Amino acid sequence: SFEPLPREFFAQGTPPPRLTLARAKVEGLQRFGADSVGLIRFDGRLSSMSAEDFVHTALVRRLRAREVWIGPEFRFGHRRGGDIALLQRIGAEAGFVAGEIEPVHLHGERISSTRIRELLMAGEFAHAADLLGRPYAIGGRVVRGKQLGRTLGFATANLRFPHTPALAGIYATWVHGVFERPWPSVSSFGTRPTVAGVEPLLEAHLFDFQGDLYGRHIEVEFVARLRDEAKFSGLDALTEQMHRDAQEARRILNEQRLRATA
């Protein structure tokens, strides 16, 4: 896998939302049985490498590939010059087989990262989970913030991300990695316009929890979208809305828990 993703490298200041972070991608592939996962740094040198040179350098000499599989309509190399035909031609000479993975459909709908991003942005998490094969969640290490939430009565576990998230808004969530079972929470994902924030930040407020999570790796599972991120007239108005968000998130999560145990 490339890191950063080629589309992020070429987009520069306005990269498209990323569905899965590098660590989560590697862990997911390992859960599905991959013995090892290689991350190749995508930079200016690699972006200018011809498709033929990439195949000979990375696939033949470095990986000693025996089989190479790509997604439908996948292109690689400088100016997207490589395709399945080129792989099969070089493979016949270098001793590897190349194939193209057929699109996967569920209930007649093609599964793609683009479609899943659309569902996530629309707050359709159940539908997105069907296509993903699991609930959508984002993991990371808890970092220190400005602790403004604590002064307002809503202490949060904060996760920062170097990439543009596929979500923005306020959500009912479960937090994994604190206790043996998921913990109910309400989370904000965005730039915090009321307090002049800039970088994307995921802030999860765990209900009825007192403790220090700094440095812990947690995972936030998204259940329902409550509203868009908004800029309020002041901290009092923000706090009032946070109470309403927390009440609604509790209701949604309690109902989900009751359905699961019924």
Coordinates of C-alpha atoms in Angstrom, one line a residue:
S1 CA 0.0 0.0 0.0
F2 CA 1.2 3.5 -0.7
E3 CA 1.6 6.1 2.1
P4 CA 0.5 8.8 1.7
L5 CA -2.1 7.7 -0.9
P6 CA -1.3 9.0 -4.4
R7 CA -4.5 11.1 -4.5
E8 CA -3.4 12.8 -1.3
F9 CA 0.1 13.5 -2.7
F10 CA -1.3 15.1 -5.8
A11 CA -4.1 17.0 -4.1
Q12 CA -1.6 18.8 -1.8
G13 CA -3.6 21.2 0.4
T14 CA -7.0 19.8 -0.3
P15 CA -6.8 16.0 -0.1
P16 CA -9.9 13.9 -0.4
P17 CA -11.3 12.3 2.8
R18 CA -9.5 9.1 3.8
L19 CA -11.7 6.1 4.7
T20 CA -9.1 4.1 6.7
L21 CA -5.9 5.3 8.4
A22 CA -2.6 3.4 7.6
R23 CA -2.5 1.6 11.0
A24 CA -6.1 0.5 10.8
K25 CA -5.6 -0.8 7.2
V26 CA -2.6 -2.8 8.2
E27 CA -4.3 -4.3 11.3
G28 CA -7.4 -5.1 9.2
L29 CA -5.3 -6.9 6.5
Q30 CA -3.6 -8.9 9.2
R31 CA -6.9 -9.9 10.8
F32 CA -7.9 -11.3 7.4
G33 CA -4.8 -13.5 7.3
A34 CA -2.0 -11.4 5.6
D35 CA 1.4 -12.6 6.8
S36 CA 2.9 -9.2 6.2
V37 CA 1.9 -5.8 4.8
G38 CA 4.3 -3.4 3.0
L39 CA 3.9 0.3 3.0
I40 CA 5.7 2.1 0.2
R41 CA 6.4 5.9 0.7
F42 CA 4.8 7.8 -2.2
D43 CA 6.9 10.8 -3.0
G44 CA 8.1 12.9 -5.9
R45 CA 10.6 10.2 -7.0
L46 CA 8.0 7.5 -7.0
S47 CA 5.4 9.6 -8.8
S48 CA 7.8 10.2 -11.7
M49 CA 8.7 6.5 -12.0
S50 CA 7.4 4.8 -15.1
A51 CA 5.0 1.9 -14.7
E52 CA 7.6 -0.5 -16.3
D53 CA 10.3 0.6 -13.9
F54 CA 8.0 0.2 -10.9
V55 CA 7.0 -3.3 -11.8
H56 CA 10.7 -4.4 -12.3
T57 CA 11.9 -2.5 -9.2
A58 CA 9.2 -3.1 -6.7
L59 CA 7.4 -6.2 -7.8
V60 CA 10.1 -8.3 -9.5
R61 CA 13.4 -7.5 -7.8
R62 CA 12.2 -6.3 -4.3
L63 CA 9.1 -8.5 -3.7
R64 CA 9.8 -11.4 -6.1
A65 CA 6.1 -11.5 -6.8
R66 CA 4.5 -14.7 -8.0
E67 CA 0.9 -13.3 -8.2
V68 CA -0.2 -9.7 -8.6
W69 CA -3.8 -8.7 -8.3
I70 CA -5.3 -5.2 -8.9
G71 CA -8.7 -3.7 -8.7
P72 CA -10.9 -3.0 -11.7
E73 CA -9.6 -0.1 -13.9
F74 CA -6.6 0.4 -11.6
R75 CA -3.8 2.5 -13.1
F76 CA -0.3 3.0 -11.7
G77 CA 3.1 4.6 -12.7
H78 CA 3.9 7.9 -14.2
R79 CA 0.9 9.5 -15.9
R80 CA -1.0 6.3 -15.0
G81 CA 0.7 4.4 -17.7
G82 CA 0.4 0.9 -16.1
D83 CA -2.6 -1.4 -16.3
I84 CA -3.5 -5.1 -16.2
A85 CA -2.2 -5.6 -19.8
L86 CA 1.2 -4.2 -18.9
L87 CA 1.4 -6.4 -15.8
Q88 CA 0.4 -9.5 -17.7
R89 CA 3.0 -8.8 -20.4
I90 CA 5.9 -8.2 -17.9
G91 CA 4.6 -11.1 -15.8
A92 CA 4.9 -13.5 -18.6
E93 CA 8.6 -12.6 -19.0
A94 CA 9.4 -12.2 -15.2
G95 CA 7.5 -15.3 -14.0
F96 CA 4.5 -13.9 -12.2
V97 CA 0.8 -14.1 -12.9
A98 CA -1.4 -10.9 -12.9
G99 CA -5.1 -10.8 -12.5
E100 CA -7.9 -8.3 -12.0
I101 CA -10.3 -8.6 -9.1
E102 CA -13.9 -8.4 -10.1
P103 CA -16.1 -5.7 -8.5
V104 CA -18.0 -6.9 -5.4
H105 CA -21.7 -6.3 -5.1
L106 CA -24.1 -6.5 -2.1
H107 CA -27.9 -6.6 -2.8
G108 CA -27.1 -5.3 -6.3
E109 CA -25.0 -2.4 -5.1
R110 CA -21.4 -2.1 -6.0
I111 CA -19.1 -1.8 -3.0
S112 CA -16.6 1.0 -3.3
S113 CA -14.8 3.4 -1.1
T114 CA -16.5 6.3 -2.8
R115 CA -20.0 4.9 -2.0
I116 CA -19.0 4.2 1.6
R117 CA -17.8 7.8 2.0
E118 CA -21.1 9.1 0.7
L119 CA -23.0 7.0 3.2
L120 CA -20.8 8.1 6.1
M121 CA -21.2 11.8 5.3
A122 CA -24.9 11.3 5.1
G123 CA -24.9 9.6 8.5
E124 CA -26.1 6.2 7.1
F125 CA -23.9 4.1 9.3
A126 CA -26.0 0.9 9.2
H127 CA -25.8 0.9 5.4
A128 CA -22.1 1.8 5.5
A129 CA -21.5 -1.1 7.9
D130 CA -23.2 -3.5 5.5
L131 CA -20.8 -2.6 2.7
L132 CA -17.7 -2.5 5.0
G133 CA -18.6 -5.8 6.7
R134 CA -18.2 -4.1 10.1
P135 CA -19.3 -1.0 12.0
Y136 CA -17.3 2.1 10.9
A137 CA -14.8 3.2 13.6
I138 CA -11.7 5.4 13.8
G139 CA -8.8 4.6 16.2
G140 CA -5.9 6.6 17.5
R141 CA -3.8 7.6 20.5
V142 CA -5.4 10.0 23.0
V143 CA -3.6 13.3 23.1
R144 CA -3.9 16.4 25.3
G145 CA -6.1 19.2 24.1
K146 CA -6.9 22.6 25.4
Q147 CA -9.1 21.0 28.1
L148 CA -11.9 23.4 27.3
G149 CA -14.5 20.6 27.4
R150 CA -13.4 19.8 30.9
T151 CA -14.2 23.3 32.1
L152 CA -17.6 23.1 30.5
G153 CA -18.4 19.8 32.2
F154 CA -17.7 17.6 29.1
A155 CA -14.2 16.2 29.4
T156 CA -13.1 14.5 26.2
A157 CA -10.6 12.0 24.9
N158 CA -9.0 13.7 21.9
L159 CA -7.6 12.1 18.7
R160 CA -5.7 14.1 16.1
F161 CA -5.4 13.0 12.4
P162 CA -2.9 14.2 9.7
H163 CA -5.5 13.4 7.0
T164 CA -8.9 14.8 6.1
P165 CA -11.6 12.7 7.8
A166 CA -14.5 11.2 6.0
L167 CA -16.9 12.6 8.7
A168 CA -17.8 16.0 10.2
G169 CA -20.4 16.7 12.8
I170 CA -21.7 15.5 16.1
Y171 CA -22.3 11.7 16.7
A172 CA -23.6 9.1 19.1
T173 CA -20.6 6.7 19.5
W174 CA -19.2 3.8 21.3
V175 CA -15.6 3.9 22.6
H176 CA -13.6 0.7 22.5
G177 CA -10.3 0.1 24.4
V178 CA -11.1 1.6 27.7
F179 CA -13.1 -1.3 29.3
E180 CA -13.9 -4.9 28.2
R181 CA -17.1 -3.7 26.7
P182 CA -17.8 -0.6 24.5
W183 CA -18.5 2.6 26.5
P184 CA -21.3 5.0 25.5
S185 CA -20.2 8.4 24.4
V186 CA -21.0 11.5 22.3
S187 CA -18.4 12.7 19.9
S188 CA -17.6 15.8 17.9
F189 CA -15.5 15.5 14.7
G190 CA -14.4 18.7 13.1
T191 CA -12.5 22.0 13.5
R192 CA -14.5 23.5 16.5
P193 CA -15.5 26.8 14.9
T194 CA -16.9 28.3 18.2
V195 CA -13.4 28.3 19.7
A196 CA -11.6 29.1 16.4
G197 CA -10.2 25.6 15.9
V198 CA -8.3 24.8 12.7
E199 CA -7.1 21.2 12.5
P200 CA -9.5 18.2 12.4
L201 CA -10.0 16.8 15.9
L202 CA -12.1 13.9 17.2
E203 CA -13.4 14.6 20.7
A204 CA -15.2 11.8 22.5
H205 CA -17.0 12.5 25.8
L206 CA -17.5 9.2 27.6
F207 CA -20.6 9.2 29.7
D208 CA -20.3 8.7 33.5
F209 CA -16.5 8.2 33.2
Q210 CA -13.8 9.7 35.4
G211 CA -10.2 8.9 34.4
D212 CA -7.1 9.7 32.5
L213 CA -6.8 8.2 29.0
Y214 CA -3.8 10.2 27.7
G215 CA -1.5 7.9 25.7
R216 CA -4.1 5.1 25.4
H217 CA -5.1 3.8 22.0
I218 CA -8.9 3.8 21.7
E219 CA -11.3 3.2 18.8
V220 CA -14.5 5.3 18.3
E221 CA -17.4 3.5 16.6
F222 CA -20.0 5.7 15.0
V223 CA -23.6 4.9 15.5
A224 CA -25.7 7.9 14.5
R225 CA -25.3 11.4 13.2
L226 CA -26.9 14.0 15.5
R227 CA -26.2 17.3 13.7
D228 CA -23.7 19.3 11.7
E229 CA -20.9 21.1 13.4
A230 CA -21.9 24.7 14.1
K231 CA -20.5 28.0 15.3
F232 CA -22.4 29.3 18.4
S233 CA -22.7 32.8 19.8
G234 CA -20.7 31.9 22.9
L235 CA -19.7 29.2 25.3
D236 CA -23.1 29.2 27.1
A237 CA -25.0 28.5 23.9
L238 CA -22.4 25.8 23.1
T239 CA -22.8 24.1 26.5
E240 CA -26.6 24.1 26.3
Q241 CA -26.4 22.3 22.9
M242 CA -23.8 19.9 24.2
H243 CA -26.3 18.8 26.9
R244 CA -28.9 18.2 24.3
D245 CA -26.5 16.3 22.2
A246 CA -25.5 14.1 25.1
Q247 CA -29.1 13.4 26.0
E248 CA -29.9 12.4 22.5
A249 CA -26.8 10.2 22.2
R250 CA -27.7 8.4 25.4
R251 CA -31.2 7.7 24.1
I252 CA -29.9 6.3 20.8
L253 CA -27.3 4.1 22.4
N254 CA -29.6 2.8 25.1
E255 CA -32.1 1.8 22.4
Q256 CA -29.4 0.1 20.4
R257 CA -28.3 -1.8 23.5
L258 CA -31.8 -2.9 24.2
R259 CA -32.3 -4.2 20.6
A260 CA -29.1 -6.1 20.8
T261 CA -30.2 -7.9 24.0
A262 CA -33.8 -8.5 23.1

